[in-house]
Amino acid sequence: MTEHMAFGSLTIAFDDRVLRPRAWTAAQSEWAADLMATAPGGPVLELCAGAGHIGLLAVATTGRRLVCADANGVACDYARANAVANGLADRVEVRESRLQEALTDGEMFPVVIADPPWVPREQTGRYPADPLTAIDGGDDGLDVARACLAVVDDHLAPGGSAILQVGTRAQTDALRSEPCFTEGRLAVVEVRQQVRGVLARIDRA
């Protein structure tokens, strides 16, 4: 059964086949919107978009276009419906695809939002109400986050920034050993603790 909830200035529809929007994740939208004020021109990319709420709220008042990518067809349907319901359909493209296949060579984005599953697999049983595919991040909770970083590495525009959500500061520290950071292409420039997760700003070095 479809539910509706307020998410910032938006009304978001979803059901139990997708992850229920968390009010605190609006902080990711707000941070991304702040970055858009000074970022180079171009569309915004949202990875692991779910019902699309974080990306939609981020671009709602900016005039920017949004590309949402998610492998879950139900989530993509809700993201499209939520774009229509909130008057943003003409600026939103939703791509049902695995992360590695969602973009074409040469597509670049000045701002990227990524909200991957980040619960370690052995802990997913603590969240029985959440769809497993929306929370299972693999053994250390970072499998999908790493895939997001690979997309950011390939598609973040010069002068651009990504906002990545994970579960803990320890996870952000673990990601710093990824080649995109150790080889100097990307840099974690700020980490913010939220109610139930952590947001990391990642810039093109």
PDB file of C-alpha atoms in Angstrom:
ATOM      1  CA  MET A   1       0.000   0.000   0.000  1.00  0.00           C
ATOM      2  CA  THR A   2       1.357   3.398  -0.989  1.00  0.00           C
ATOM      3  CA  GLU A   3       2.151   5.799   1.832  1.00  0.00           C
ATOM      4  CA  HIS A   4       2.906   9.508   1.675  1.00  0.00           C
ATOM      5  CA  MET A   5       5.101  11.624   3.921  1.00  0.00           C
ATOM      6  CA  ALA A   6       6.498  15.127   4.052  1.00  0.00           C
ATOM      7  CA  PHE A   7      10.197  15.341   3.233  1.00  0.00           C
ATOM      8  CA  GLY A   8      11.309  18.924   3.567  1.00  0.00           C
ATOM      9  CA  SER A   9       9.084  20.920   1.226  1.00  0.00           C
ATOM     10  CA  LEU A  10       8.096  17.835  -0.785  1.00  0.00           C
ATOM     11  CA  THR A  11       5.462  15.121  -0.436  1.00  0.00           C
ATOM     12  CA  ILE A  12       6.996  11.711  -1.136  1.00  0.00           C
ATOM     13  CA  ALA A  13       5.155   8.500  -2.025  1.00  0.00           C
ATOM     14  CA  PHE A  14       6.605   5.048  -1.302  1.00  0.00           C
ATOM     15  CA  ASP A  15       5.642   1.576  -0.120  1.00  0.00           C
ATOM     16  CA  ASP A  16       7.272  -1.258   1.805  1.00  0.00           C
ATOM     17  CA  ARG A  17       9.180  -2.458  -1.275  1.00  0.00           C
ATOM     18  CA  VAL A  18      11.474   0.583  -1.068  1.00  0.00           C
ATOM     19  CA  LEU A  19      13.326   2.151   1.831  1.00  0.00           C
ATOM     20  CA  ARG A  20      11.148   4.458   3.911  1.00  0.00           C
ATOM     21  CA  PRO A  21      12.524   8.015   3.691  1.00  0.00           C
ATOM     22  CA  ARG A  22      14.220   9.155   6.898  1.00  0.00           C
ATOM     23  CA  ALA A  23      13.655  12.794   7.834  1.00  0.00           C
ATOM     24  CA  TRP A  24      17.281  13.252   8.895  1.00  0.00           C
ATOM     25  CA  THR A  25      18.542  12.459   5.385  1.00  0.00           C
ATOM     26  CA  ALA A  26      17.229  15.861   4.271  1.00  0.00           C
ATOM     27  CA  ALA A  27      20.598  17.070   5.591  1.00  0.00           C
ATOM     28  CA  GLN A  28      22.168  15.394   2.548  1.00  0.00           C
ATOM     29  CA  SER A  29      19.783  17.288   0.263  1.00  0.00           C
ATOM     30  CA  GLU A  30      20.535  20.582   2.006  1.00  0.00           C
ATOM     31  CA  TRP A  31      24.304  20.130   1.817  1.00  0.00           C
ATOM     32  CA  ALA A  32      24.113  19.222  -1.867  1.00  0.00           C
ATOM     33  CA  ALA A  33      21.909  22.251  -2.563  1.00  0.00           C
ATOM     34  CA  ASP A  34      24.427  24.492  -0.811  1.00  0.00           C
ATOM     35  CA  LEU A  35      27.206  23.124  -3.019  1.00  0.00           C
ATOM     36  CA  MET A  36      25.137  23.752  -6.150  1.00  0.00           C
ATOM     37  CA  ALA A  37      25.249  27.481  -5.458  1.00  0.00           C
ATOM     38  CA  THR A  38      28.959  27.602  -6.326  1.00  0.00           C
ATOM     39  CA  ALA A  39      29.469  24.371  -8.329  1.00  0.00           C
ATOM     40  CA  PRO A  40      30.042  24.447 -12.091  1.00  0.00           C
ATOM     41  CA  GLY A  41      26.969  24.303 -14.292  1.00  0.00           C
ATOM     42  CA  GLY A  42      25.320  21.033 -15.252  1.00  0.00           C
ATOM     43  CA  PRO A  43      22.939  18.369 -13.989  1.00  0.00           C
ATOM     44  CA  VAL A  44      23.036  16.639 -10.611  1.00  0.00           C
ATOM     45  CA  LEU A  45      23.453  12.860 -10.296  1.00  0.00           C
ATOM     46  CA  GLU A  46      21.802  10.787  -7.556  1.00  0.00           C
ATOM     47  CA  LEU A  47      23.060   7.213  -7.096  1.00  0.00           C
ATOM     48  CA  CYS A  48      20.992   4.584  -5.236  1.00  0.00           C
ATOM     49  CA  ALA A  49      18.133   7.042  -5.515  1.00  0.00           C
ATOM     50  CA  GLY A  50      15.349   4.924  -4.034  1.00  0.00           C
ATOM     51  CA  ALA A  51      12.102   6.908  -4.141  1.00  0.00           C
ATOM     52  CA  GLY A  52      14.131   9.916  -5.276  1.00  0.00           C
ATOM     53  CA  HIS A  53      13.425  12.081  -2.248  1.00  0.00           C
ATOM     54  CA  ILE A  54      16.993  13.171  -1.450  1.00  0.00           C
ATOM     55  CA  GLY A  55      17.832  14.235  -4.983  1.00  0.00           C
ATOM     56  CA  LEU A  56      14.444  15.834  -5.636  1.00  0.00           C
ATOM     57  CA  LEU A  57      14.685  17.961  -2.493  1.00  0.00           C
ATOM     58  CA  ALA A  58      18.263  18.912  -3.359  1.00  0.00           C
ATOM     59  CA  VAL A  59      17.366  20.357  -6.768  1.00  0.00           C
ATOM     60  CA  ALA A  60      13.852  21.579  -5.953  1.00  0.00           C
ATOM     61  CA  THR A  61      14.774  25.259  -5.634  1.00  0.00           C
ATOM     62  CA  THR A  62      17.920  25.325  -7.767  1.00  0.00           C
ATOM     63  CA  GLY A  63      16.665  24.993 -11.343  1.00  0.00           C
ATOM     64  CA  ARG A  64      19.163  22.188 -11.989  1.00  0.00           C
ATOM     65  CA  ARG A  65      18.337  18.976 -13.803  1.00  0.00           C
ATOM     66  CA  LEU A  66      18.560  15.686 -11.914  1.00  0.00           C
ATOM     67  CA  VAL A  67      19.517  12.209 -13.101  1.00  0.00           C
ATOM     68  CA  CYS A  68      18.435   9.462 -10.670  1.00  0.00           C
ATOM     69  CA  ALA A  69      19.884   5.957 -10.937  1.00  0.00           C
ATOM     70  CA  ASP A  70      18.653   2.874  -9.106  1.00  0.00           C
ATOM     71  CA  ALA A  71      18.534  -0.835  -9.931  1.00  0.00           C
ATOM     72  CA  ASN A  72      15.125  -1.338  -8.281  1.00  0.00           C
ATOM     73  CA  GLY A  73      12.303  -0.892 -10.777  1.00  0.00           C
ATOM     74  CA  VAL A  74       9.740  -0.150  -8.065  1.00  0.00           C
ATOM     75  CA  ALA A  75      11.967   2.572  -6.622  1.00  0.00           C
ATOM     76  CA  CYS A  76      12.399   4.069 -10.077  1.00  0.00           C
ATOM     77  CA  ASP A  77       8.623   4.141 -10.593  1.00  0.00           C
ATOM     78  CA  TYR A  78       8.222   6.007  -7.309  1.00  0.00           C
ATOM     79  CA  ALA A  79      11.031   8.420  -8.167  1.00  0.00           C
ATOM     80  CA  ARG A  80       9.276   9.278 -11.436  1.00  0.00           C
ATOM     81  CA  ALA A  81       5.901   9.631  -9.712  1.00  0.00           C
ATOM     82  CA  ASN A  82       7.408  11.804  -6.988  1.00  0.00           C
ATOM     83  CA  ALA A  83       9.018  14.058  -9.588  1.00  0.00           C
ATOM     84  CA  VAL A  84       5.617  14.507 -11.255  1.00  0.00           C
ATOM     85  CA  ALA A  85       3.759  15.047  -7.978  1.00  0.00           C
ATOM     86  CA  ASN A  86       6.171  17.756  -6.887  1.00  0.00           C
ATOM     87  CA  GLY A  87       6.252  19.608 -10.198  1.00  0.00           C
ATOM     88  CA  LEU A  88       9.772  18.553 -11.128  1.00  0.00           C
ATOM     89  CA  ALA A  89       9.146  16.034 -13.909  1.00  0.00           C
ATOM     90  CA  ASP A  90      10.515  18.302 -16.646  1.00  0.00           C
ATOM     91  CA  ARG A  91      13.906  18.411 -14.893  1.00  0.00           C
ATOM     92  CA  VAL A  92      14.238  14.782 -13.777  1.00  0.00           C
ATOM     93  CA  GLU A  93      15.437  11.688 -15.633  1.00  0.00           C
ATOM     94  CA  VAL A  94      15.244   8.316 -13.858  1.00  0.00           C
ATOM     95  CA  ARG A  95      17.441   5.451 -15.053  1.00  0.00           C
ATOM     96  CA  GLU A  96      16.697   1.910 -13.924  1.00  0.00           C
ATOM     97  CA  SER A  97      20.154   0.404 -14.006  1.00  0.00           C
ATOM     98  CA  ARG A  98      23.026  -1.014 -12.040  1.00  0.00           C
ATOM     99  CA  LEU A  99      25.446   1.726 -11.063  1.00  0.00           C
ATOM    100  CA  GLN A 100      28.193   0.510 -13.377  1.00  0.00           C
ATOM    101  CA  GLU A 101      25.869   0.728 -16.392  1.00  0.00           C
ATOM    102  CA  ALA A 102      23.808   3.830 -15.604  1.00  0.00           C
ATOM    103  CA  LEU A 103      26.025   6.388 -17.333  1.00  0.00           C
ATOM    104  CA  THR A 104      27.728   6.738 -20.668  1.00  0.00           C
ATOM    105  CA  ASP A 105      31.361   7.641 -21.253  1.00  0.00           C
ATOM    106  CA  GLY A 106      31.884  11.365 -20.977  1.00  0.00           C
ATOM    107  CA  GLU A 107      28.814  12.184 -18.879  1.00  0.00           C
ATOM    108  CA  MET A 108      29.985  14.562 -16.155  1.00  0.00           C
ATOM    109  CA  PHE A 109      28.181  15.963 -13.130  1.00  0.00           C
ATOM    110  CA  PRO A 110      29.252  18.866 -10.907  1.00  0.00           C
ATOM    111  CA  VAL A 111      27.327  17.489  -7.914  1.00  0.00           C
ATOM    112  CA  VAL A 112      26.751  13.809  -7.087  1.00  0.00           C
ATOM    113  CA  ILE A 113      24.541  12.491  -4.280  1.00  0.00           C
ATOM    114  CA  ALA A 114      25.039   8.870  -3.200  1.00  0.00           C
ATOM    115  CA  ASP A 115      22.975   7.032  -0.581  1.00  0.00           C
ATOM    116  CA  PRO A 116      24.095   3.397  -0.893  1.00  0.00           C
ATOM    117  CA  PRO A 117      23.125   0.533   1.443  1.00  0.00           C
ATOM    118  CA  TRP A 118      25.682   0.629   4.269  1.00  0.00           C
ATOM    119  CA  VAL A 119      24.540  -1.890   6.900  1.00  0.00           C
ATOM    120  CA  PRO A 120      27.044  -4.754   7.331  1.00  0.00           C
ATOM    121  CA  ARG A 121      25.375  -7.986   6.181  1.00  0.00           C
ATOM    122  CA  GLU A 122      25.453  -9.674   9.582  1.00  0.00           C
ATOM    123  CA  GLN A 123      23.538  -6.726  11.069  1.00  0.00           C
ATOM    124  CA  THR A 124      20.707  -6.478   8.535  1.00  0.00           C
ATOM    125  CA  GLY A 125      18.434  -8.595  10.737  1.00  0.00           C
ATOM    126  CA  ARG A 126      18.193  -5.646  13.121  1.00  0.00           C
ATOM    127  CA  TYR A 127      16.048  -3.833  10.542  1.00  0.00           C
ATOM    128  CA  PRO A 128      13.284  -6.282   9.564  1.00  0.00           C
ATOM    129  CA  ALA A 129      11.015  -3.545   8.199  1.00  0.00           C
ATOM    130  CA  ASP A 130      13.573  -2.456   5.593  1.00  0.00           C
ATOM    131  CA  PRO A 131      13.925  -4.171   2.202  1.00  0.00           C
ATOM    132  CA  LEU A 132      17.123  -6.203   2.334  1.00  0.00           C
ATOM    133  CA  THR A 133      18.461  -4.909  -0.971  1.00  0.00           C
ATOM    134  CA  ALA A 134      18.105  -1.327   0.295  1.00  0.00           C
ATOM    135  CA  ILE A 135      20.270  -1.832   3.380  1.00  0.00           C
ATOM    136  CA  ASP A 136      22.667  -4.760   2.732  1.00  0.00           C
ATOM    137  CA  GLY A 137      26.092  -3.271   2.094  1.00  0.00           C
ATOM    138  CA  GLY A 138      28.027  -6.535   2.087  1.00  0.00           C
ATOM    139  CA  ASP A 139      30.415  -7.894   4.709  1.00  0.00           C
ATOM    140  CA  ASP A 140      31.725  -4.506   5.858  1.00  0.00           C
ATOM    141  CA  GLY A 141      28.751  -2.450   4.680  1.00  0.00           C
ATOM    142  CA  LEU A 142      30.797  -0.753   1.970  1.00  0.00           C
ATOM    143  CA  ASP A 143      30.369  -2.866  -1.172  1.00  0.00           C
ATOM    144  CA  VAL A 144      27.900  -0.476  -2.812  1.00  0.00           C
ATOM    145  CA  ALA A 145      29.654   2.599  -1.434  1.00  0.00           C
ATOM    146  CA  ARG A 146      32.787   1.477  -3.277  1.00  0.00           C
ATOM    147  CA  ALA A 147      30.758   1.073  -6.461  1.00  0.00           C
ATOM    148  CA  CYS A 148      29.432   4.612  -5.968  1.00  0.00           C
ATOM    149  CA  LEU A 149      32.978   5.895  -5.541  1.00  0.00           C
ATOM    150  CA  ALA A 150      33.962   4.264  -8.830  1.00  0.00           C
ATOM    151  CA  VAL A 151      31.155   6.168 -10.567  1.00  0.00           C
ATOM    152  CA  VAL A 152      32.146   9.408  -8.826  1.00  0.00           C
ATOM    153  CA  ASP A 153      35.764   8.843  -9.873  1.00  0.00           C
ATOM    154  CA  ASP A 154      34.709   8.507 -13.519  1.00  0.00           C
ATOM    155  CA  HIS A 155      31.926  11.102 -13.709  1.00  0.00           C
ATOM    156  CA  LEU A 156      32.526  13.923 -11.197  1.00  0.00           C
ATOM    157  CA  ALA A 157      33.270  17.102 -13.112  1.00  0.00           C
ATOM    158  CA  PRO A 158      36.360  19.215 -12.424  1.00  0.00           C
ATOM    159  CA  GLY A 159      35.559  21.535  -9.525  1.00  0.00           C
ATOM    160  CA  GLY A 160      32.723  19.242  -8.473  1.00  0.00           C
ATOM    161  CA  SER A 161      31.696  17.625  -5.195  1.00  0.00           C
ATOM    162  CA  ALA A 162      29.914  14.456  -4.113  1.00  0.00           C
ATOM    163  CA  ILE A 163      27.996  13.876  -0.887  1.00  0.00           C
ATOM    164  CA  LEU A 164      28.190  10.218   0.181  1.00  0.00           C
ATOM    165  CA  GLN A 165      26.108   8.799   3.010  1.00  0.00           C
ATOM    166  CA  VAL A 166      27.462   5.862   5.047  1.00  0.00           C
ATOM    167  CA  GLY A 167      26.813   4.569   8.537  1.00  0.00           C
ATOM    168  CA  THR A 168      29.828   5.492  10.644  1.00  0.00           C
ATOM    169  CA  ARG A 169      33.005   7.552  10.690  1.00  0.00           C
ATOM    170  CA  ALA A 170      34.907   4.257  10.778  1.00  0.00           C
ATOM    171  CA  GLN A 171      33.407   3.445   7.391  1.00  0.00           C
ATOM    172  CA  THR A 172      34.517   6.769   5.949  1.00  0.00           C
ATOM    173  CA  ASP A 173      38.000   6.095   7.309  1.00  0.00           C
ATOM    174  CA  ALA A 174      38.012   2.643   5.682  1.00  0.00           C
ATOM    175  CA  LEU A 175      37.066   4.156   2.318  1.00  0.00           C
ATOM    176  CA  ARG A 176      40.077   6.466   2.399  1.00  0.00           C
ATOM    177  CA  SER A 177      42.219   3.485   1.347  1.00  0.00           C
ATOM    178  CA  GLU A 178      40.394   3.247  -1.996  1.00  0.00           C
ATOM    179  CA  PRO A 179      42.592   4.013  -5.048  1.00  0.00           C
ATOM    180  CA  CYS A 180      40.559   7.087  -6.026  1.00  0.00           C
ATOM    181  CA  PHE A 181      41.814   8.696  -2.806  1.00  0.00           C
ATOM    182  CA  THR A 182      45.269   7.174  -2.441  1.00  0.00           C
ATOM    183  CA  GLU A 183      46.092   8.014  -6.054  1.00  0.00           C
ATOM    184  CA  GLY A 184      44.984  11.592  -5.568  1.00  0.00           C
ATOM    185  CA  ARG A 185      42.008  11.880  -7.922  1.00  0.00           C
ATOM    186  CA  LEU A 186      39.440  12.475  -5.163  1.00  0.00           C
ATOM    187  CA  ALA A 187      39.687  13.850  -1.625  1.00  0.00           C
ATOM    188  CA  VAL A 188      37.448  13.631   1.446  1.00  0.00           C
ATOM    189  CA  VAL A 189      37.269  17.260   2.541  1.00  0.00           C
ATOM    190  CA  GLU A 190      34.612  17.175   5.288  1.00  0.00           C
ATOM    191  CA  VAL A 191      32.655  14.609   7.309  1.00  0.00           C
ATOM    192  CA  ARG A 192      29.439  15.443   9.181  1.00  0.00           C
ATOM    193  CA  GLN A 193      27.800  13.219  11.804  1.00  0.00           C
ATOM    194  CA  GLN A 194      24.033  12.918  11.457  1.00  0.00           C
ATOM    195  CA  VAL A 195      21.326  11.287  13.576  1.00  0.00           C
ATOM    196  CA  ARG A 196      21.908   7.769  12.271  1.00  0.00           C
ATOM    197  CA  GLY A 197      24.621   8.083   9.694  1.00  0.00           C
ATOM    198  CA  VAL A 198      27.535  10.078   8.370  1.00  0.00           C
ATOM    199  CA  LEU A 199      27.842  12.358   5.352  1.00  0.00           C
ATOM    200  CA  ALA A 200      31.168  12.781   3.597  1.00  0.00           C
ATOM    201  CA  ARG A 201      31.947  15.517   1.105  1.00  0.00           C
ATOM    202  CA  ILE A 202      34.242  14.268  -1.638  1.00  0.00           C
ATOM    203  CA  ASP A 203      35.849  16.745  -4.046  1.00  0.00           C
ATOM    204  CA  ARG A 204      37.662  16.299  -7.308  1.00  0.00           C
ATOM    205  CA  ALA A 205      41.259  16.758  -6.171  1.00  0.00           C
TER     206      ALA A 205
END
